[in-house]
Amino acid sequence: MFEKVLIANRGEIALRIHRACQEMGIKTVAVHSTADANAMHVKLADEAVCIGPAAAKDSYLNKAAIISAAMMTGADAIHPGYGFLSENADFAEMVEAHGMVFIGPSPKMIRMMGDKVTAKQAAIESGLPVIPGSEGEVKTVDDALMWGEKIGYPVIVKAAAGGGGKGMKVANNPTEMAEAFTLAKQEAKNSFANDVVYIEKYLQTPRHIEIQILADNYGNVVHLGERDCSLQRRHQKVLEETPSPALNAAQRQKIGEIATSAMKKLGYSNVGTIEFLYENGQFYFLEMNTRVQVEHPITEAITGVDIVRDQIRVASGAVLGYKQEDIHFNGYAIECRINAEDPNTFIPWPGKIGQWHVPGGLDVRVDSGMYAGYTVPSCYDSMVAKLIVHGRTRNGVLMRMKRALNEFVIEGIRTTIPLHQKIIENPEFIDGMYNIHWLEKFLEQNTEKSE
Ligand code: ADP
């Protein structure tokens, strides 16, 4: 097992990793920008190294500075968390070249899954169902029109290097194709310095359902069930729940088996999430995230598996130690992402936190790096807390979430708590009747009412 792990991240996930390490008897090294000198992960870690100024490109994305900090402190592994360098194959290679372990899958796997065209190819070869679409890259408008005809409109033109919802354009008919193709290619070039695009069928009312995978270096793979992340604003997840209200036990078992067998075929190790769109009883592979995800705690709540602990264990070369039949799903869990934003306009609202009181009680978990008197910096992601609630029934979870949201006191900044309070009392949400467009429509209606 590792003796010292450097945590190449900030905020709640840095704290989450620190906590797992502490419980495993592993020392931690925090790295931070000058803007984060007072951050909780810096205060709690055994050692801390300042790696640069506030701008992420000079600190949390500064590969050389992070490697130097790890060498200087004698860390034997680096945990990248999510975002920043977590899906950067070059960084994973650099970590290995310096004799340390990158806590994640192999650089080869990260690279393959980071490109949506090669990822989709790998998905097909390993038996995952995919969205009907072009065979690889589409190079010209004529080819795009040919694929549009073949697949049937509407279609979506997507960037191979895409992320954060960028480089995606929908064409509803052949007339819209030239523009969609040109715009997507241009946006892909500007955002990712890679203008490769491909085309797939545009699904109109899908849910976003993803499967959590955990695998060791010896071919042992389990899945930890699904998460329904359909509640999105601008393709960003807002609230997640497990199990999905859309699946029954047989469907859950089937997609879990398909996902596990695909990962075995690929030789995948460490944690990962396979994202699917789900429509009319069919799953379609969307992409794979080769890292721990923001929403992992809801899976921990219903399975009792400490995902970060086991991620670190398998990265150190330990065997997983349990099988699929040892995983039991217990109850329901929901996570609300609480952002420092105005709950109506979504304008970021960083600033100094006055009162800070987190809810407690049975089956309530708050993952956050915030505290009273802390100033939320304006240069990073606006998420300030994750509120995770677990319970035996979905109704019980909704009541518990309502109670916990009411108890949460965050003064001095604006947060999205009022938005979550509205969502969980909405009859359609209570009935589980939502897809990836539901939240945007809900927001439109609610804004109209208040005007
Ligand atoms: P990114 O990496 O930018 O997040 P994804 O491929 O994961 O891109 O897609 C993000 C979101 O875009 C999905 O959750 C879904 O809402 C929408 N989307 C992507 N592909 C399709 C598709 N073929 N049909 C319908 N919606 C899609």
Coordinates of C-alpha atoms and ligand atoms in Angstrom, one line a residue:
M1 CA 0.0 0.0 0.0
F2 CA 1.1 3.6 -0.6
E3 CA 2.6 5.6 2.2
K4 CA 2.0 9.0 0.9
V5 CA -0.4 10.2 -1.8
L6 CA -0.4 13.6 -3.4
I7 CA -3.8 15.0 -4.2
A8 CA -3.7 17.0 -7.4
N9 CA -7.1 18.7 -7.0
R10 CA -9.0 21.2 -4.8
G11 CA -12.3 21.6 -3.1
E12 CA -14.6 18.9 -1.8
I13 CA -13.0 16.1 -3.9
A14 CA -9.5 16.9 -2.5
L15 CA -11.1 16.5 1.0
R16 CA -12.9 13.3 0.0
I17 CA -9.6 11.8 -1.1
H18 CA -7.8 13.0 2.0
R19 CA -10.4 11.4 4.2
A20 CA -10.1 8.0 2.4
C21 CA -6.3 8.2 2.7
Q22 CA -6.5 9.0 6.4
E23 CA -8.7 6.0 7.1
M24 CA -6.2 3.8 5.3
G25 CA -3.2 5.2 7.2
I26 CA -1.8 7.0 4.2
K27 CA -0.2 10.4 4.5
T28 CA -1.5 13.1 2.2
V29 CA 0.1 16.0 0.4
A30 CA -2.2 18.9 -0.7
V31 CA -1.2 21.1 -3.6
H32 CA -2.8 24.5 -4.0
S33 CA -2.8 27.8 -5.8
T34 CA -2.2 31.0 -4.1
A35 CA -6.0 31.6 -4.1
D36 CA -6.5 28.4 -2.1
A37 CA -4.0 29.0 0.7
N38 CA -6.9 28.9 3.3
A39 CA -8.7 26.0 1.7
M40 CA -9.9 23.2 4.0
H41 CA -8.0 20.5 2.1
V42 CA -4.8 22.5 2.6
K43 CA -5.4 22.8 6.4
L44 CA -6.2 19.1 6.8
A45 CA -3.5 17.5 4.7
D46 CA -0.3 16.3 6.3
E47 CA 1.8 18.5 4.0
A48 CA 0.9 21.2 1.6
V49 CA 2.8 22.7 -1.4
C50 CA 1.9 25.9 -3.2
I51 CA 2.2 25.2 -6.9
G52 CA 1.4 28.5 -8.5
P53 CA -1.0 31.4 -9.0
A54 CA -4.8 31.4 -9.0
A55 CA -5.3 30.7 -12.7
A56 CA -5.8 26.9 -13.1
K57 CA -3.5 26.7 -16.1
D58 CA -0.6 27.9 -13.9
S59 CA -1.4 25.7 -10.9
Y60 CA -3.9 22.8 -10.9
L61 CA -3.1 22.2 -14.6
N62 CA 0.6 22.8 -14.2
K63 CA 2.0 19.2 -14.7
A64 CA 5.6 20.0 -14.0
A65 CA 4.8 21.9 -10.8
I66 CA 2.7 19.0 -9.5
I67 CA 5.3 16.3 -10.4
S68 CA 7.9 18.5 -8.6
A69 CA 5.8 18.8 -5.5
A70 CA 5.3 15.0 -5.5
M71 CA 9.0 14.3 -5.9
M72 CA 9.9 16.9 -3.3
T73 CA 7.6 15.4 -0.7
G74 CA 8.3 11.8 -1.5
A75 CA 4.8 10.9 -2.5
D76 CA 4.4 7.4 -4.1
A77 CA 1.2 8.1 -5.9
I78 CA -0.9 10.9 -7.3
H79 CA -4.7 11.1 -7.1
P80 CA -6.1 13.4 -9.8
G81 CA -9.7 13.6 -8.5
Y82 CA -12.1 14.8 -11.3
G83 CA -11.7 17.6 -13.8
F84 CA -8.2 19.3 -14.1
L85 CA -5.7 16.6 -15.1
S86 CA -7.8 13.6 -14.2
E87 CA -8.3 12.5 -17.9
N88 CA -5.0 13.7 -19.2
A89 CA -3.1 10.7 -20.6
D90 CA 0.1 12.7 -21.0
F91 CA 0.0 13.6 -17.3
A92 CA -0.6 10.0 -16.3
E93 CA 2.4 8.9 -18.4
M94 CA 4.5 11.6 -16.8
V95 CA 3.6 10.4 -13.3
E96 CA 4.6 6.9 -14.2
A97 CA 7.8 8.0 -15.9
H98 CA 8.8 9.6 -12.5
G99 CA 8.3 6.3 -10.8
M100 CA 5.0 7.1 -9.1
V101 CA 1.5 5.6 -9.5
F102 CA -1.3 7.5 -11.3
I103 CA -4.5 6.6 -9.4
G104 CA -6.6 5.9 -12.4
P105 CA -6.7 3.6 -15.4
S106 CA -3.7 3.2 -17.8
P107 CA -2.7 6.1 -20.0
K108 CA -3.7 4.0 -23.0
M109 CA -7.2 3.6 -21.7
I110 CA -7.5 7.3 -20.8
R111 CA -6.4 8.2 -24.3
M112 CA -8.8 5.8 -26.0
M113 CA -11.8 6.9 -24.0
G114 CA -10.8 10.6 -24.3
D115 CA -11.5 10.6 -28.0
K116 CA -15.2 9.9 -28.7
V117 CA -14.5 8.4 -32.1
T118 CA -12.1 5.8 -30.7
A119 CA -14.2 5.4 -27.6
K120 CA -17.2 4.6 -29.7
Q121 CA -15.2 2.1 -31.7
A122 CA -14.0 0.4 -28.5
A123 CA -17.6 0.3 -27.2
I124 CA -18.8 -1.4 -30.4
E125 CA -15.9 -4.0 -30.3
S126 CA -16.5 -4.7 -26.6
G127 CA -20.3 -5.3 -27.1
L128 CA -21.8 -2.1 -25.8
P129 CA -24.9 -0.8 -27.7
V130 CA -24.1 2.5 -29.4
I131 CA -26.2 5.3 -31.0
P132 CA -26.6 4.7 -34.8
G133 CA -24.2 7.0 -36.5
S134 CA -21.3 7.6 -38.9
E135 CA -18.5 5.1 -39.0
G136 CA -15.8 7.3 -37.5
E137 CA -14.9 10.8 -38.7
V138 CA -17.0 12.7 -41.1
K139 CA -14.8 14.9 -43.3
T140 CA -17.0 16.8 -45.7
V141 CA -20.5 18.3 -46.0
D142 CA -21.3 15.8 -48.7
D143 CA -20.4 12.9 -46.5
A144 CA -22.4 14.5 -43.7
L145 CA -25.4 14.7 -46.0
M146 CA -24.9 11.1 -47.0
W147 CA -24.9 10.0 -43.3
G148 CA -27.9 12.2 -42.5
E149 CA -29.8 10.4 -45.2
K150 CA -28.6 7.0 -44.0
I151 CA -29.3 7.6 -40.3
G152 CA -32.4 9.6 -40.6
Y153 CA -33.0 13.1 -39.2
P154 CA -32.7 14.7 -36.7
V155 CA -29.0 14.0 -36.3
I156 CA -26.3 15.6 -34.1
V157 CA -22.8 16.6 -35.3
K158 CA -20.3 16.1 -32.4
A159 CA -16.7 16.8 -31.7
A160 CA -14.4 13.8 -31.2
A161 CA -12.5 15.7 -28.6
G162 CA -15.7 17.2 -27.1
G163 CA -16.4 18.0 -23.4
G164 CA -18.6 20.3 -21.4
G165 CA -21.3 20.1 -24.0
K166 CA -19.2 22.1 -26.6
G167 CA -18.9 21.3 -30.3
M168 CA -22.4 19.7 -30.6
K169 CA -24.9 20.9 -33.3
V170 CA -28.3 19.4 -34.2
A171 CA -29.5 19.2 -37.8
N172 CA -33.2 18.5 -38.2
N173 CA -33.2 18.1 -42.0
P174 CA -30.7 18.2 -44.9
T175 CA -31.0 22.0 -45.3
E176 CA -29.7 22.5 -41.8
M177 CA -26.8 20.1 -42.3
A178 CA -24.2 22.3 -43.9
E179 CA -24.5 24.9 -41.2
A180 CA -24.5 22.3 -38.3
F181 CA -21.5 20.6 -39.8
T182 CA -19.5 23.8 -40.3
L183 CA -20.4 25.2 -36.9
A184 CA -19.6 22.1 -35.0
K185 CA -16.2 21.7 -36.8
Q186 CA -15.4 25.3 -36.1
E187 CA -16.3 25.1 -32.4
A188 CA -14.4 21.9 -32.1
K189 CA -11.3 23.5 -33.6
N190 CA -11.6 26.6 -31.3
S191 CA -12.4 24.8 -28.1
F192 CA -10.2 21.6 -28.4
A193 CA -7.7 22.4 -31.2
N194 CA -9.0 19.3 -32.9
D195 CA -11.7 19.6 -35.6
V196 CA -12.6 16.0 -36.0
V197 CA -16.4 15.5 -35.9
Y198 CA -18.7 12.6 -36.3
I199 CA -22.5 12.2 -36.6
E200 CA -25.1 10.3 -34.8
K201 CA -28.9 10.0 -34.5
Y202 CA -30.2 12.8 -32.2
L203 CA -32.4 11.1 -29.5
Q204 CA -35.3 13.4 -28.6
T205 CA -36.4 12.2 -25.1
P206 CA -33.6 10.2 -23.6
R207 CA -32.6 9.8 -20.0
H208 CA -28.9 10.0 -19.0
I209 CA -28.2 6.8 -17.1
E210 CA -24.6 5.8 -16.2
I211 CA -23.0 2.6 -14.8
Q212 CA -20.3 2.8 -12.1
I213 CA -17.5 0.3 -12.7
L214 CA -14.8 -0.8 -10.3
A215 CA -12.0 -3.0 -11.5
D216 CA -8.6 -4.3 -10.3
N217 CA -5.4 -5.0 -12.4
Y218 CA -6.2 -8.7 -12.5
G219 CA -9.4 -8.8 -14.5
N220 CA -11.9 -8.6 -11.6
V221 CA -14.7 -6.2 -12.5
V222 CA -17.9 -5.3 -10.7
H223 CA -20.5 -2.7 -11.4
L224 CA -22.2 -0.7 -8.6
G225 CA -25.5 -0.1 -10.3
E226 CA -26.6 3.0 -12.2
R227 CA -27.1 6.7 -11.5
D228 CA -29.8 8.7 -13.3
C229 CA -28.3 12.1 -14.1
S230 CA -31.0 13.3 -16.5
L231 CA -31.5 16.5 -14.5
Q232 CA -29.2 18.8 -16.4
R233 CA -28.9 22.5 -17.2
R234 CA -26.7 23.2 -20.3
H235 CA -25.5 19.6 -20.3
Q236 CA -24.3 20.0 -16.7
K237 CA -25.7 17.7 -14.0
V238 CA -27.7 19.4 -11.3
L239 CA -29.2 16.5 -9.2
E240 CA -28.6 12.8 -9.5
E241 CA -30.4 9.8 -8.1
T242 CA -30.0 6.0 -7.8
P243 CA -31.6 3.7 -8.6
S244 CA -33.1 5.3 -11.7
P245 CA -36.9 5.6 -11.5
A246 CA -36.9 4.4 -15.2
L247 CA -35.4 0.9 -14.7
N248 CA -36.7 -2.3 -13.1
A249 CA -34.4 -5.0 -11.5
A250 CA -34.1 -7.1 -14.7
Q251 CA -33.1 -4.1 -16.9
R252 CA -30.6 -3.0 -14.2
Q253 CA -29.0 -6.5 -14.1
K254 CA -28.9 -6.7 -17.9
I255 CA -27.1 -3.4 -18.5
G256 CA -24.8 -4.0 -15.5
E257 CA -23.8 -7.4 -17.0
I258 CA -23.2 -5.8 -20.5
A259 CA -21.1 -3.0 -19.0
T260 CA -19.1 -5.4 -16.8
S261 CA -18.4 -7.8 -19.6
A262 CA -17.3 -4.9 -21.9
M263 CA -14.8 -3.7 -19.3
K264 CA -13.4 -7.2 -19.0
K265 CA -13.0 -7.4 -22.7
L266 CA -11.2 -4.1 -22.8
G267 CA -9.0 -5.0 -19.8
Y268 CA -10.1 -1.9 -18.0
S269 CA -8.8 -1.3 -14.4
N270 CA -9.6 1.3 -11.7
V271 CA -12.8 3.2 -11.4
G272 CA -14.8 4.4 -14.4
T273 CA -18.3 5.4 -15.5
I274 CA -20.0 4.3 -18.7
E275 CA -22.5 6.9 -19.7
F276 CA -25.6 5.9 -21.7
L277 CA -28.6 7.6 -23.2
Y278 CA -31.7 5.5 -22.5
E279 CA -34.8 5.8 -24.6
N280 CA -37.8 3.4 -25.2
G281 CA -36.1 0.6 -23.2
Q282 CA -32.8 0.8 -25.1
F283 CA -29.4 1.9 -23.9
Y284 CA -26.9 3.7 -26.1
F285 CA -23.3 4.3 -25.2
L286 CA -22.5 8.0 -24.9
E287 CA -19.0 8.2 -23.5
M288 CA -16.8 6.8 -20.7
N289 CA -15.3 8.8 -17.9
T290 CA -12.0 7.3 -16.7
R291 CA -12.0 8.9 -13.2
V292 CA -14.0 9.2 -10.0
Q293 CA -17.2 11.3 -10.6
V294 CA -18.8 14.1 -8.6
E295 CA -21.9 12.0 -8.1
H296 CA -20.2 8.9 -6.7
P297 CA -21.5 9.3 -3.1
I298 CA -25.1 8.2 -4.1
T299 CA -23.7 4.9 -5.2
E300 CA -21.6 4.6 -2.0
A301 CA -24.9 5.3 0.0
I302 CA -26.8 2.4 -1.6
T303 CA -24.0 -0.1 -1.9
G304 CA -21.9 0.6 1.2
V305 CA -18.8 0.5 -1.0
D306 CA -16.2 3.2 -0.3
I307 CA -15.4 3.9 -4.0
V308 CA -12.3 6.2 -3.4
R309 CA -10.8 3.8 -0.9
D310 CA -11.2 0.9 -3.3
Q311 CA -9.9 3.0 -6.2
I312 CA -6.7 3.7 -4.1
R313 CA -6.4 0.0 -3.1
V314 CA -6.7 -1.4 -6.7
A315 CA -4.2 1.3 -7.9
S316 CA -1.7 0.1 -5.4
G317 CA -2.0 -3.4 -6.9
A318 CA -4.4 -5.0 -4.4
V319 CA -7.1 -7.4 -5.6
L320 CA -10.6 -6.1 -5.5
G321 CA -11.5 -8.8 -3.0
Y322 CA -15.2 -9.1 -3.7
K323 CA -17.5 -10.2 -6.5
Q324 CA -20.6 -9.0 -8.2
E325 CA -22.8 -11.2 -6.0
D326 CA -21.3 -9.5 -2.9
I327 CA -22.7 -6.2 -4.0
H328 CA -26.2 -5.5 -2.5
F329 CA -28.3 -2.5 -3.4
N330 CA -30.0 -1.0 -0.4
G331 CA -32.6 1.7 -0.7
Y332 CA -32.5 5.0 -2.6
A333 CA -30.1 8.0 -2.7
I334 CA -30.2 11.5 -4.1
E335 CA -27.5 14.1 -4.5
C336 CA -28.2 17.9 -4.9
R337 CA -25.2 19.9 -6.2
I338 CA -25.3 23.2 -4.4
N339 CA -23.6 26.0 -6.4
A340 CA -22.6 29.5 -5.4
E341 CA -24.9 31.0 -8.0
D342 CA -28.1 33.0 -8.1
P343 CA -30.9 30.3 -8.1
N344 CA -32.8 32.1 -10.9
T345 CA -30.2 33.6 -13.2
F346 CA -27.4 31.2 -12.5
I347 CA -24.9 34.1 -12.3
P348 CA -21.9 32.9 -10.2
W349 CA -22.1 34.4 -6.7
P350 CA -18.7 33.9 -5.0
G351 CA -17.8 35.8 -1.8
K352 CA -17.3 35.5 1.9
I353 CA -19.4 32.9 3.7
G354 CA -20.9 34.2 6.9
Q355 CA -22.9 31.6 8.8
W356 CA -22.3 28.0 7.6
H357 CA -24.5 25.3 9.1
V358 CA -24.7 21.9 7.5
P359 CA -27.7 19.5 8.0
G360 CA -27.2 16.4 10.0
G361 CA -29.2 13.4 11.1
L362 CA -29.6 9.8 9.9
D363 CA -28.4 9.1 6.3
V364 CA -27.5 12.7 5.5
R365 CA -24.0 13.4 4.1
V366 CA -22.5 16.7 3.1
D367 CA -19.3 16.8 1.1
S368 CA -17.9 20.3 1.0
G369 CA -14.7 22.2 1.6
M370 CA -16.4 25.3 2.9
Y371 CA -16.6 26.8 6.4
A372 CA -17.8 30.0 8.1
G373 CA -15.5 32.9 7.2
Y374 CA -14.1 31.2 4.1
T375 CA -14.1 33.3 0.9
V376 CA -15.3 31.3 -2.1
P377 CA -12.9 32.2 -4.9
S378 CA -14.3 33.4 -8.2
C379 CA -11.7 31.6 -10.4
Y380 CA -12.9 28.0 -10.1
D381 CA -16.0 25.9 -10.4
S382 CA -19.0 27.3 -8.5
M383 CA -20.0 24.1 -6.6
V384 CA -19.8 24.7 -2.8
A385 CA -21.4 21.5 -1.4
K386 CA -22.9 18.2 -2.3
L387 CA -25.9 17.2 -0.2
I388 CA -26.4 13.4 -0.3
V389 CA -29.4 11.8 1.3
H390 CA -30.1 8.0 1.7
G391 CA -33.2 6.2 2.7
R392 CA -35.3 3.0 2.4
T393 CA -37.9 4.4 0.1
R394 CA -37.8 7.1 -2.6
N395 CA -40.5 9.0 -0.9
G396 CA -38.6 8.9 2.4
V397 CA -35.5 10.2 0.6
L398 CA -37.5 13.1 -0.9
M399 CA -38.9 14.0 2.6
R400 CA -35.4 13.7 4.1
M401 CA -33.9 15.9 1.3
K402 CA -36.6 18.5 1.9
R403 CA -35.8 18.5 5.6
A404 CA -32.0 18.7 5.0
L405 CA -32.3 21.5 2.5
N406 CA -34.4 23.5 5.0
E407 CA -31.7 23.0 7.6
F408 CA -28.8 24.1 5.5
V409 CA -27.7 27.6 6.3
I410 CA -25.2 29.4 4.0
E411 CA -25.0 33.1 4.5
G412 CA -23.1 35.7 2.6
I413 CA -23.3 34.2 -0.9
R414 CA -26.3 33.1 -3.1
T415 CA -26.7 29.4 -3.7
T416 CA -28.9 27.1 -5.7
I417 CA -30.6 25.6 -2.6
P418 CA -34.0 27.3 -3.5
L419 CA -33.9 25.7 -6.9
H420 CA -33.4 22.2 -5.4
Q421 CA -36.3 22.9 -3.0
K422 CA -38.5 23.6 -6.0
I423 CA -37.4 20.6 -8.0
I424 CA -38.0 18.0 -5.2
E425 CA -41.6 19.3 -4.7
N426 CA -42.5 19.1 -8.3
P427 CA -45.1 16.4 -9.0
E428 CA -43.4 15.2 -12.2
F429 CA -40.1 14.9 -10.5
I430 CA -41.8 13.1 -7.5
D431 CA -43.2 10.7 -10.1
G432 CA -39.8 10.2 -11.6
M433 CA -41.1 11.3 -15.0
Y434 CA -38.2 13.3 -16.5
N435 CA -35.7 13.2 -19.3
I436 CA -32.6 15.2 -20.2
H437 CA -34.7 18.2 -21.3
W438 CA -37.0 18.3 -18.3
L439 CA -35.0 20.7 -16.2
E440 CA -34.6 23.3 -18.9
K441 CA -38.4 23.3 -19.5
F442 CA -39.0 23.5 -15.8
L443 CA -36.7 26.5 -15.6
E444 CA -38.5 28.3 -18.5
Q445 CA -41.9 27.8 -16.9
N446 CA -40.7 28.9 -13.5
T447 CA -39.1 32.0 -14.8
E448 CA -42.2 32.9 -16.7
K449 CA -44.3 32.6 -13.6
S450 CA -42.1 34.9 -11.6
E451 CA -42.1 37.6 -14.2
Ligands
ADP1 P1 -19.8 16.1 -23.3 O1 -18.5 15.3 -23.2 O2 -19.6 17.4 -23.9 O3 -20.5 16.2 -21.9 P2 -21.6 14.0 -24.2 O4 -21.3 13.2 -25.4 O5 -21.4 13.3 -22.9 O6 -20.7 15.4 -24.3 O7 -23.0 14.5 -24.3 C1 -23.5 15.5 -23.4 C2 -25.0 15.6 -23.4 O8 -25.4 16.0 -24.8 C3 -25.8 14.3 -23.2 O9 -26.0 14.1 -21.8 C4 -27.1 14.6 -23.9 O10 -27.8 15.5 -23.1 C5 -26.6 15.4 -25.1 N1 -26.4 14.5 -26.3 C6 -25.2 14.0 -26.7 N2 -25.4 13.1 -27.8 C7 -26.7 13.1 -28.0 C8 -27.5 12.4 -28.9 N3 -27.0 11.6 -29.9 N4 -28.9 12.5 -28.9 C9 -29.4 13.4 -27.9 N5 -28.7 14.1 -27.0 C10 -27.3 13.9 -27.1

